[in-house]
Amino acid sequence: MTSRSDNNLIVEPVARLIEEFGKLPGIGPKTASRLTFFLLRAEEEQSRALAEAIQAMREQVTLCTRCFNITVGEICPVCASPTRDQTKICVVEEPLDVLAIERTGAYRGLYHVLHGHIAPLEGTYREDLKIDELLARVRGEPVDEVILATNPNTEGEATAFLLLKDLAPLGVRVTRLSRGLPTGGDLEWADPDTLGSALEGRREL
Amino acid sequence: MTSRSDNNLIVEPVARLIEEFGKLPGIGPKTASRLTFFLLRAEEEQSRALAEAIQAMREQVTLCTRCFNITVGEICPVCASPTRDQTKICVVEEPLDVLAIERTGAYRGLYHVLHGHIAPLEGTYREDLKIDELLARVRGEPVDEVILATNPNTEGEATAFLLLKDLAPLGVRVTRLSRGLPTGGDLEWADPDTLGSALEGRREL
């Protein structure tokens, strides 16, 4: 919707908002322009609420000092809960992964959010992740199992491998989420890697 | 990404921003969640710039008191320009339409933005549009042609028809953008309406 030649046609505050929306992932210039003109026509209240929500989030949301999941305050609700199993730590890459696992209802232990994965080509190294913090927890808390739930892709596997090396000397049980066919999937359409993992991980019935 | 059951998992400021993003057109819950978590990880500066751009736009942008295009201040740059042809007014539905026409470089007259089209089913009536303001301009300014550039769809046509009825008694020339095959289009793929318009509007070579 906007191009260099529009610079003198679109007034500065509008052009600026189009530009800021356009910096968000998956928002191209057309969508940025559409969102801007939508807010221009919407009730003033809606713009205000959006702007305030953005600022409030950045001001209020912090990382849990124990598991590094996002929270408000010092400790996240999972870490603060007396009913969670204190002997298990599930290690994930991102806060959204915690949500995904919580949604299964199948896990009652604690979490540890790494905030990324090892990816030297993207400039993410070991020291950028909350790995030392994890090791300190394993040493200091009554943990008997660390579940590595990094993503089942190259970076996630590399990160899990590195963690395994670090955790092995601590004498804790280290497990990894199983790989196999997705529920509801079709064997015919499974990619060879997934089908290979499903064969390798087959279980006695 | 978010569902009712996430209410106790996502901290309030994050949930609130996801909700506010989700109110924007074309932004579903998944995209809203993605944008929120992006801002959570991005530099604080980026959130601040976005929030400020939203507020600045709503505070600074006004409608030109003459043509009702969006602007900063009283009068928009087109209306303020001494080089624009003061005898022509191009009537459009939305501010974005002004941009589209300016981009052609083929028009040097003035504009009038209606801010919508007649659509009783959507609750938009004659009095919701800047029609009386247009008639006042035609009466008071040295206008000799009004170009109806409302959209070439049902609502745009209905709006143009209504404007024609209102403008006819004022003795001004009223024109409408021509309809026909789009440049670069393929006759074989043209819809019957467009092809019909192209036949009807055929010109002597």
Tab-separated table of C-alpha atoms in Angstrom:
chain	number	residue	atom	x	y	z
A	1	MET	CA	0.000	0.000	0.000
A	2	THR	CA	2.874	2.351	0.708
A	3	SER	CA	5.942	3.066	-1.334
A	4	ARG	CA	8.668	5.646	-1.398
A	5	SER	CA	6.530	7.932	-3.561
A	6	ASP	CA	3.847	8.001	-0.853
A	7	ASN	CA	6.175	9.782	1.519
A	8	ASN	CA	4.749	13.167	0.695
A	9	LEU	CA	1.155	11.897	0.549
A	10	ILE	CA	0.858	10.154	3.892
A	11	VAL	CA	1.134	12.441	6.887
A	12	GLU	CA	3.992	11.621	9.233
A	13	PRO	CA	2.103	10.057	12.175
A	14	VAL	CA	0.291	7.688	9.817
A	15	ALA	CA	3.468	6.774	7.936
A	16	ARG	CA	5.225	6.167	11.238
A	17	LEU	CA	2.581	3.765	12.510
A	18	ILE	CA	2.572	1.889	9.187
A	19	GLU	CA	6.332	1.572	9.554
A	20	GLU	CA	6.114	0.330	13.159
A	21	PHE	CA	3.426	-2.244	12.340
A	22	GLY	CA	5.564	-3.346	9.391
A	23	LYS	CA	8.402	-4.271	11.774
A	24	LEU	CA	6.281	-7.013	13.342
A	25	PRO	CA	6.857	-10.546	12.028
A	26	GLY	CA	4.523	-11.581	9.210
A	27	ILE	CA	3.139	-8.047	8.799
A	28	GLY	CA	3.972	-6.711	5.335
A	29	PRO	CA	3.438	-3.132	4.132
A	30	LYS	CA	-0.113	-3.868	2.922
A	31	THR	CA	-1.234	-5.342	6.222
A	32	ALA	CA	0.565	-2.590	8.157
A	33	SER	CA	-1.315	-0.013	6.129
A	34	ARG	CA	-4.636	-1.805	6.629
A	35	LEU	CA	-4.155	-2.009	10.403
A	36	THR	CA	-3.195	1.662	10.569
A	37	PHE	CA	-6.214	2.855	8.623
A	38	PHE	CA	-8.420	0.554	10.676
A	39	LEU	CA	-7.216	2.196	13.902
A	40	LEU	CA	-7.671	5.597	12.321
A	41	ARG	CA	-11.357	4.857	11.797
A	42	ALA	CA	-11.951	2.829	14.969
A	43	GLU	CA	-13.083	4.241	18.294
A	44	GLU	CA	-10.313	6.191	20.014
A	45	GLU	CA	-10.741	3.787	22.942
A	46	GLN	CA	-9.468	0.886	20.838
A	47	SER	CA	-6.185	2.596	19.929
A	48	ARG	CA	-5.701	3.644	23.518
A	49	ALA	CA	-6.323	0.110	24.819
A	50	LEU	CA	-3.856	-1.379	22.328
A	51	ALA	CA	-1.128	1.169	23.056
A	52	GLU	CA	-1.593	0.725	26.796
A	53	ALA	CA	-1.588	-3.072	26.574
A	54	ILE	CA	1.745	-2.966	24.726
A	55	GLN	CA	3.295	-0.696	27.324
A	56	ALA	CA	1.801	-2.540	30.280
A	57	MET	CA	3.126	-5.845	29.022
A	58	ARG	CA	6.662	-4.554	28.675
A	59	GLU	CA	6.531	-2.839	32.056
A	60	GLN	CA	4.881	-5.595	34.098
A	61	VAL	CA	5.991	-8.862	32.600
A	62	THR	CA	9.195	-10.308	33.989
A	63	LEU	CA	10.887	-13.683	33.985
A	64	CYS	CA	10.397	-16.065	36.901
A	65	THR	CA	13.674	-15.992	38.839
A	66	ARG	CA	13.551	-19.774	39.234
A	67	CYS	CA	12.373	-21.240	35.889
A	68	PHE	CA	12.597	-18.151	33.615
A	69	ASN	CA	9.050	-18.551	32.334
A	70	ILE	CA	7.257	-15.235	31.820
A	71	THR	CA	5.326	-14.030	34.814
A	72	VAL	CA	4.332	-11.001	36.855
A	73	GLY	CA	6.396	-10.664	40.001
A	74	GLU	CA	9.241	-12.835	41.300
A	75	ILE	CA	8.021	-16.411	40.934
A	76	CYS	CA	5.659	-17.879	38.327
A	77	PRO	CA	2.436	-19.684	39.332
A	78	VAL	CA	3.889	-23.110	38.440
A	79	CYS	CA	6.985	-22.640	40.610
A	80	ALA	CA	4.843	-21.176	43.408
A	81	SER	CA	2.355	-24.057	43.399
A	82	PRO	CA	2.738	-26.508	46.296
A	83	THR	CA	0.970	-29.237	44.316
A	84	ARG	CA	3.539	-29.485	41.501
A	85	ASP	CA	6.007	-32.359	41.543
A	86	GLN	CA	9.282	-30.756	42.667
A	87	THR	CA	11.381	-33.692	41.484
A	88	LYS	CA	10.851	-33.158	37.749
A	89	ILE	CA	12.049	-30.315	35.525
A	90	CYS	CA	10.855	-30.098	31.926
A	91	VAL	CA	13.300	-28.035	29.846
A	92	VAL	CA	11.776	-26.070	26.944
A	93	GLU	CA	13.046	-23.476	24.496
A	94	GLU	CA	10.316	-20.831	24.812
A	95	PRO	CA	7.495	-19.717	27.146
A	96	LEU	CA	4.945	-20.776	24.504
A	97	ASP	CA	6.230	-24.338	24.854
A	98	VAL	CA	5.210	-24.295	28.525
A	99	LEU	CA	1.680	-23.414	27.439
A	100	ALA	CA	1.648	-26.261	24.933
A	101	ILE	CA	2.700	-28.800	27.555
A	102	GLU	CA	0.364	-27.419	30.243
A	103	ARG	CA	-2.497	-27.788	27.785
A	104	THR	CA	-1.937	-31.548	27.587
A	105	GLY	CA	-2.732	-31.837	31.311
A	106	ALA	CA	-0.259	-34.725	31.350
A	107	TYR	CA	2.548	-33.030	33.277
A	108	ARG	CA	2.593	-31.949	36.921
A	109	GLY	CA	6.279	-31.151	37.398
A	110	LEU	CA	8.249	-27.905	37.051
A	111	TYR	CA	9.708	-26.167	33.991
A	112	HIS	CA	12.880	-24.468	32.926
A	113	VAL	CA	12.777	-22.095	29.949
A	114	LEU	CA	16.059	-21.796	28.042
A	115	HIS	CA	14.958	-18.810	25.928
A	116	GLY	CA	16.254	-20.165	22.670
A	117	HIS	CA	18.327	-22.977	21.277
A	118	ILE	CA	21.955	-23.397	20.341
A	119	ALA	CA	22.402	-21.906	16.877
A	120	PRO	CA	25.893	-20.515	16.266
A	121	LEU	CA	24.912	-19.416	12.758
A	122	GLU	CA	22.167	-17.223	14.232
A	123	GLY	CA	24.569	-16.012	16.899
A	124	THR	CA	22.991	-17.949	19.773
A	125	TYR	CA	25.609	-19.658	21.896
A	126	ARG	CA	25.525	-21.675	25.104
A	127	GLU	CA	25.972	-18.580	27.278
A	128	ASP	CA	22.886	-16.934	25.740
A	129	LEU	CA	20.651	-19.671	27.137
A	130	LYS	CA	19.624	-20.290	30.753
A	131	ILE	CA	21.784	-23.416	30.926
A	132	ASP	CA	23.977	-22.581	33.928
A	133	GLU	CA	20.802	-21.631	35.778
A	134	LEU	CA	19.388	-25.092	34.991
A	135	LEU	CA	22.505	-26.834	36.248
A	136	ALA	CA	22.378	-24.790	39.463
A	137	ARG	CA	18.759	-25.882	39.989
A	138	VAL	CA	19.612	-29.544	39.425
A	139	ARG	CA	22.422	-29.227	41.967
A	140	GLY	CA	20.381	-27.338	44.544
A	141	GLU	CA	16.830	-28.700	44.204
A	142	PRO	CA	15.540	-32.235	44.909
A	143	VAL	CA	15.368	-33.042	41.173
A	144	ASP	CA	15.451	-36.658	40.049
A	145	GLU	CA	14.439	-36.267	36.383
A	146	VAL	CA	15.164	-33.651	33.721
A	147	ILE	CA	12.920	-33.976	30.660
A	148	LEU	CA	14.490	-32.406	27.589
A	149	ALA	CA	11.568	-30.973	25.599
A	150	THR	CA	13.490	-28.845	23.135
A	151	ASN	CA	12.081	-28.913	19.608
A	152	PRO	CA	12.461	-32.091	17.515
A	153	ASN	CA	14.565	-30.288	14.895
A	154	THR	CA	18.284	-29.792	14.282
A	155	GLU	CA	18.770	-26.914	16.726
A	156	GLY	CA	16.575	-28.506	19.380
A	157	GLU	CA	18.458	-31.800	19.086
A	158	ALA	CA	21.827	-30.053	19.273
A	159	THR	CA	20.684	-28.189	22.382
A	160	ALA	CA	19.407	-31.396	23.989
A	161	PHE	CA	22.702	-33.146	23.224
A	162	LEU	CA	24.666	-30.348	24.871
A	163	LEU	CA	22.385	-30.399	27.927
A	164	LEU	CA	22.773	-34.161	28.214
A	165	LYS	CA	26.557	-33.758	28.319
A	166	ASP	CA	26.252	-31.102	31.050
A	167	LEU	CA	23.675	-33.027	33.081
A	168	ALA	CA	25.281	-36.484	32.942
A	169	PRO	CA	27.918	-35.786	35.633
A	170	LEU	CA	25.188	-34.596	38.031
A	171	GLY	CA	23.717	-38.077	38.326
A	172	VAL	CA	20.184	-37.022	37.417
A	173	ARG	CA	17.917	-39.051	35.122
A	174	VAL	CA	17.710	-37.290	31.731
A	175	THR	CA	14.844	-38.104	29.337
A	176	ARG	CA	13.723	-36.739	25.970
A	177	LEU	CA	10.167	-36.475	24.578
A	178	SER	CA	9.457	-39.461	22.358
A	179	ARG	CA	9.260	-39.084	18.597
A	180	GLY	CA	6.871	-40.936	16.379
A	181	LEU	CA	3.696	-40.642	14.354
A	182	PRO	CA	1.422	-37.744	15.327
A	183	THR	CA	-1.978	-38.781	16.669
A	184	GLY	CA	-4.551	-38.657	13.887
A	185	GLY	CA	-1.797	-38.780	11.304
A	186	ASP	CA	-1.675	-41.063	8.307
A	187	LEU	CA	1.221	-43.507	7.938
A	188	GLU	CA	1.126	-43.056	4.178
A	189	TRP	CA	1.896	-39.332	4.520
A	190	ALA	CA	4.450	-39.492	7.308
A	191	ASP	CA	7.867	-38.167	6.316
A	192	PRO	CA	10.698	-40.774	6.366
A	193	ASP	CA	12.355	-39.223	9.449
A	194	THR	CA	9.169	-39.372	11.499
A	195	LEU	CA	8.364	-42.894	10.336
A	196	GLY	CA	11.953	-43.924	11.086
A	197	SER	CA	11.614	-42.494	14.624
A	198	ALA	CA	8.310	-44.303	15.081
A	199	LEU	CA	9.892	-47.629	14.093
A	200	GLU	CA	12.931	-47.065	16.279
A	201	GLY	CA	10.779	-46.101	19.246
A	202	ARG	CA	8.236	-48.932	18.845
A	203	ARG	CA	6.805	-50.336	22.077
A	204	GLU	CA	5.679	-53.756	23.274
A	205	LEU	CA	1.868	-54.056	23.413
B	1	MET	CA	-2.541	-20.381	20.514
B	2	THR	CA	-4.798	-19.263	23.343
B	3	SER	CA	-7.993	-20.817	24.586
B	4	ARG	CA	-10.207	-20.487	27.619
B	5	SER	CA	-8.121	-23.040	29.483
B	6	ASP	CA	-5.026	-20.842	29.078
B	7	ASN	CA	-6.541	-18.160	31.287
B	8	ASN	CA	-4.683	-19.348	34.345
B	9	LEU	CA	-1.466	-20.033	32.429
B	10	ILE	CA	-0.926	-16.731	30.651
B	11	VAL	CA	-0.270	-13.794	32.950
B	12	GLU	CA	-2.773	-10.957	32.646
B	13	PRO	CA	-0.679	-8.329	30.784
B	14	VAL	CA	0.228	-10.887	28.128
B	15	ALA	CA	-3.347	-12.150	27.793
B	16	ARG	CA	-4.582	-8.581	27.518
B	17	LEU	CA	-2.203	-7.718	24.659
B	18	ILE	CA	-3.113	-10.925	22.830
B	19	GLU	CA	-6.757	-9.899	23.184
B	20	GLU	CA	-6.123	-6.350	21.916
B	21	PHE	CA	-4.106	-7.546	18.910
B	22	GLY	CA	-6.904	-10.026	18.197
B	23	LYS	CA	-9.388	-7.158	17.798
B	24	LEU	CA	-7.538	-5.901	14.725
B	25	PRO	CA	-8.940	-6.984	11.358
B	26	GLY	CA	-7.390	-10.136	9.930
B	27	ILE	CA	-5.488	-10.900	13.155
B	28	GLY	CA	-6.682	-14.207	14.635
B	29	PRO	CA	-5.743	-15.583	18.060
B	30	LYS	CA	-2.657	-17.373	16.710
B	31	THR	CA	-1.243	-14.277	15.031
B	32	ALA	CA	-2.145	-12.142	18.058
B	33	SER	CA	-0.227	-14.548	20.260
B	34	ARG	CA	2.744	-14.601	17.883
B	35	LEU	CA	2.931	-10.787	17.779
B	36	THR	CA	2.687	-10.569	21.565
B	37	PHE	CA	5.464	-13.057	22.205
B	38	PHE	CA	7.558	-11.341	19.542
B	39	LEU	CA	7.264	-8.019	21.375
B	40	LEU	CA	8.023	-9.764	24.643
B	41	ARG	CA	11.376	-10.908	23.270
B	42	ALA	CA	12.141	-7.831	21.160
B	43	GLU	CA	14.095	-4.814	22.346
B	44	GLU	CA	12.071	-2.696	24.756
B	45	GLU	CA	12.561	0.194	22.319
B	46	GLN	CA	10.436	-1.553	19.683
B	47	SER	CA	7.398	-1.937	21.958
B	48	ARG	CA	7.756	1.655	23.068
B	49	ALA	CA	7.967	2.932	19.482
B	50	LEU	CA	4.882	0.970	18.457
B	51	ALA	CA	2.819	2.086	21.452
B	52	GLU	CA	3.856	5.694	20.929
B	53	ALA	CA	3.146	5.601	17.192
B	54	ILE	CA	-0.386	4.364	17.888
B	55	GLN	CA	-1.036	7.106	20.401
B	56	ALA	CA	0.610	9.819	18.308
B	57	MET	CA	-1.471	8.915	15.300
B	58	ARG	CA	-4.732	9.152	17.215
B	59	GLU	CA	-3.712	12.397	18.874
B	60	GLN	CA	-2.240	14.198	15.884
B	61	VAL	CA	-4.155	13.026	12.854
B	62	THR	CA	-7.291	14.977	12.003
B	63	LEU	CA	-9.520	15.358	8.973
B	64	CYS	CA	-8.940	18.216	6.551
B	65	THR	CA	-11.779	20.682	7.196
B	66	ARG	CA	-12.235	21.145	3.454
B	67	CYS	CA	-11.925	17.711	1.798
B	68	PHE	CA	-11.987	15.426	4.876
B	69	ASN	CA	-8.852	13.586	3.872
B	70	ILE	CA	-6.639	12.665	6.813
B	71	THR	CA	-4.036	15.246	7.676
B	72	VAL	CA	-2.179	16.972	10.481
B	73	GLY	CA	-3.581	20.422	11.177
B	74	GLU	CA	-6.485	22.236	9.542
B	75	ILE	CA	-5.995	21.790	5.816
B	76	CYS	CA	-4.406	18.876	3.950
B	77	PRO	CA	-1.415	19.369	1.611
B	78	VAL	CA	-3.551	18.852	-1.523
B	79	CYS	CA	-6.108	21.482	-0.521
B	80	ALA	CA	-3.307	23.825	0.564
B	81	SER	CA	-1.381	23.487	-2.701
B	82	PRO	CA	-1.673	26.491	-5.062
B	83	THR	CA	-0.775	24.318	-8.064
B	84	ARG	CA	-3.786	21.983	-7.851
B	85	ASP	CA	-6.667	22.529	-10.264
B	86	GLN	CA	-9.370	24.150	-8.122
B	87	THR	CA	-12.115	23.429	-10.633
B	88	LYS	CA	-12.161	19.646	-10.209
B	89	ILE	CA	-13.230	17.572	-7.223
B	90	CYS	CA	-12.652	13.831	-7.207
B	91	VAL	CA	-15.033	12.128	-4.763
B	92	VAL	CA	-13.717	8.967	-3.091
B	93	GLU	CA	-14.911	6.691	-0.311
B	94	GLU	CA	-11.770	6.459	1.815
B	95	PRO	CA	-8.438	8.244	2.442
B	96	LEU	CA	-6.594	5.240	0.938
B	97	ASP	CA	-8.403	5.913	-2.347
B	98	VAL	CA	-6.770	9.359	-2.476
B	99	LEU	CA	-3.379	7.661	-2.241
B	100	ALA	CA	-4.276	5.267	-5.049
B	101	ILE	CA	-5.272	8.112	-7.355
B	102	GLU	CA	-2.302	10.306	-6.413
B	103	ARG	CA	-0.017	7.410	-7.258
B	104	THR	CA	-1.247	7.441	-10.881
B	105	GLY	CA	0.151	10.961	-11.306
B	106	ALA	CA	-2.766	11.527	-13.709
B	107	TYR	CA	-4.860	13.838	-11.546
B	108	ARG	CA	-4.068	17.387	-10.460
B	109	GLY	CA	-7.436	18.468	-9.025
B	110	LEU	CA	-8.847	18.367	-5.505
B	111	TYR	CA	-10.497	15.556	-3.539
B	112	HIS	CA	-13.477	14.980	-1.312
B	113	VAL	CA	-13.478	11.965	1.006
B	114	LEU	CA	-16.961	10.639	1.865
B	115	HIS	CA	-15.724	8.278	4.612
B	116	GLY	CA	-17.785	5.335	3.509
B	117	HIS	CA	-20.514	4.398	1.101
B	118	ILE	CA	-24.284	4.111	1.299
B	119	ALA	CA	-25.039	0.696	2.850
B	120	PRO	CA	-28.306	0.662	4.816
B	121	LEU	CA	-27.790	-2.998	5.719
B	122	GLU	CA	-24.484	-2.078	7.415
B	123	GLY	CA	-26.153	0.925	9.035
B	124	THR	CA	-24.454	3.534	6.843
B	125	TYR	CA	-26.919	6.145	5.616
B	126	ARG	CA	-26.609	9.336	3.619
B	127	GLU	CA	-26.138	11.459	6.739
B	128	ASP	CA	-23.124	9.365	7.838
B	129	LEU	CA	-21.188	10.462	4.745
B	130	LYS	CA	-19.667	13.869	3.982
B	131	ILE	CA	-22.281	14.515	1.261
B	132	ASP	CA	-23.753	17.804	2.476
B	133	GLU	CA	-20.201	19.047	2.874
B	134	LEU	CA	-19.527	18.136	-0.781
B	135	LEU	CA	-22.656	19.965	-1.972
B	136	ALA	CA	-21.613	23.044	0.031
B	137	ARG	CA	-18.205	22.986	-1.663
B	138	VAL	CA	-19.740	22.691	-5.140
B	139	ARG	CA	-21.984	25.675	-4.341
B	140	GLY	CA	-19.227	27.801	-2.822
B	141	GLU	CA	-16.085	26.913	-4.789
B	142	PRO	CA	-15.303	27.462	-8.494
B	143	VAL	CA	-15.922	23.784	-9.316
B	144	ASP	CA	-16.830	22.788	-12.872
B	145	GLU	CA	-16.414	18.996	-12.663
B	146	VAL	CA	-17.121	16.436	-9.965
B	147	ILE	CA	-15.528	13.048	-10.664
B	148	LEU	CA	-17.314	10.234	-8.854
B	149	ALA	CA	-14.571	7.756	-7.953
B	150	THR	CA	-16.507	5.594	-5.527
B	151	ASN	CA	-15.755	1.879	-5.839
B	152	PRO	CA	-17.023	-0.007	-8.897
B	153	ASN	CA	-19.215	-2.308	-6.764
B	154	THR	CA	-22.857	-2.294	-5.645
B	155	GLU	CA	-22.416	0.111	-2.721
B	156	GLY	CA	-20.096	2.407	-4.659
B	157	GLU	CA	-22.535	2.548	-7.576
B	158	ALA	CA	-25.469	3.249	-5.265
B	159	THR	CA	-23.503	6.044	-3.630
B	160	ALA	CA	-22.538	7.507	-7.016
B	161	PHE	CA	-26.162	7.364	-8.159
B	162	LEU	CA	-27.308	9.240	-5.047
B	163	LEU	CA	-24.578	11.865	-5.500
B	164	LEU	CA	-25.551	12.335	-9.144
B	165	LYS	CA	-29.144	13.081	-8.081
B	166	ASP	CA	-27.917	15.620	-5.525
B	167	LEU	CA	-25.406	17.251	-7.871
B	168	ALA	CA	-27.571	17.487	-10.993
B	169	PRO	CA	-29.543	20.583	-9.838
B	170	LEU	CA	-26.282	22.429	-9.145
B	171	GLY	CA	-25.387	22.584	-12.849
B	172	VAL	CA	-21.936	21.029	-12.411
B	173	ARG	CA	-20.481	18.440	-14.782
B	174	VAL	CA	-20.571	15.016	-13.118
B	175	THR	CA	-18.345	12.185	-14.397
B	176	ARG	CA	-17.582	8.667	-13.267
B	177	LEU	CA	-14.341	6.672	-13.630
B	178	SER	CA	-14.548	4.436	-16.687
B	179	ARG	CA	-14.920	0.698	-16.332
B	180	GLY	CA	-13.286	-1.853	-18.582
B	181	LEU	CA	-10.528	-4.390	-18.832
B	182	PRO	CA	-7.646	-3.902	-16.383
B	183	THR	CA	-4.289	-3.153	-18.023
B	184	GLY	CA	-2.254	-6.315	-18.328
B	185	GLY	CA	-5.401	-8.392	-17.930
B	186	ASP	CA	-6.436	-11.281	-20.130
B	187	LEU	CA	-9.726	-11.079	-22.038
B	188	GLU	CA	-10.222	-14.811	-21.579
B	189	TRP	CA	-10.233	-14.428	-17.787
B	190	ALA	CA	-12.251	-11.228	-17.515
B	191	ASP	CA	-15.534	-11.642	-15.617
B	192	PRO	CA	-18.700	-11.050	-17.699
B	193	ASP	CA	-19.506	-7.762	-15.907
B	194	THR	CA	-16.089	-6.285	-16.606
B	195	LEU	CA	-16.108	-7.489	-20.206
B	196	GLY	CA	-19.634	-6.091	-20.615
B	197	SER	CA	-18.469	-2.719	-19.270
B	198	ALA	CA	-15.489	-2.789	-21.630
B	199	LEU	CA	-17.768	-3.403	-24.613
B	200	GLU	CA	-20.244	-0.751	-23.547
B	201	GLY	CA	-17.475	1.816	-22.986
B	202	ARG	CA	-15.572	1.033	-26.218
B	203	ARG	CA	-13.845	3.996	-27.830
B	204	GLU	CA	-13.131	5.042	-31.410
B	205	LEU	CA	-9.497	4.542	-32.372
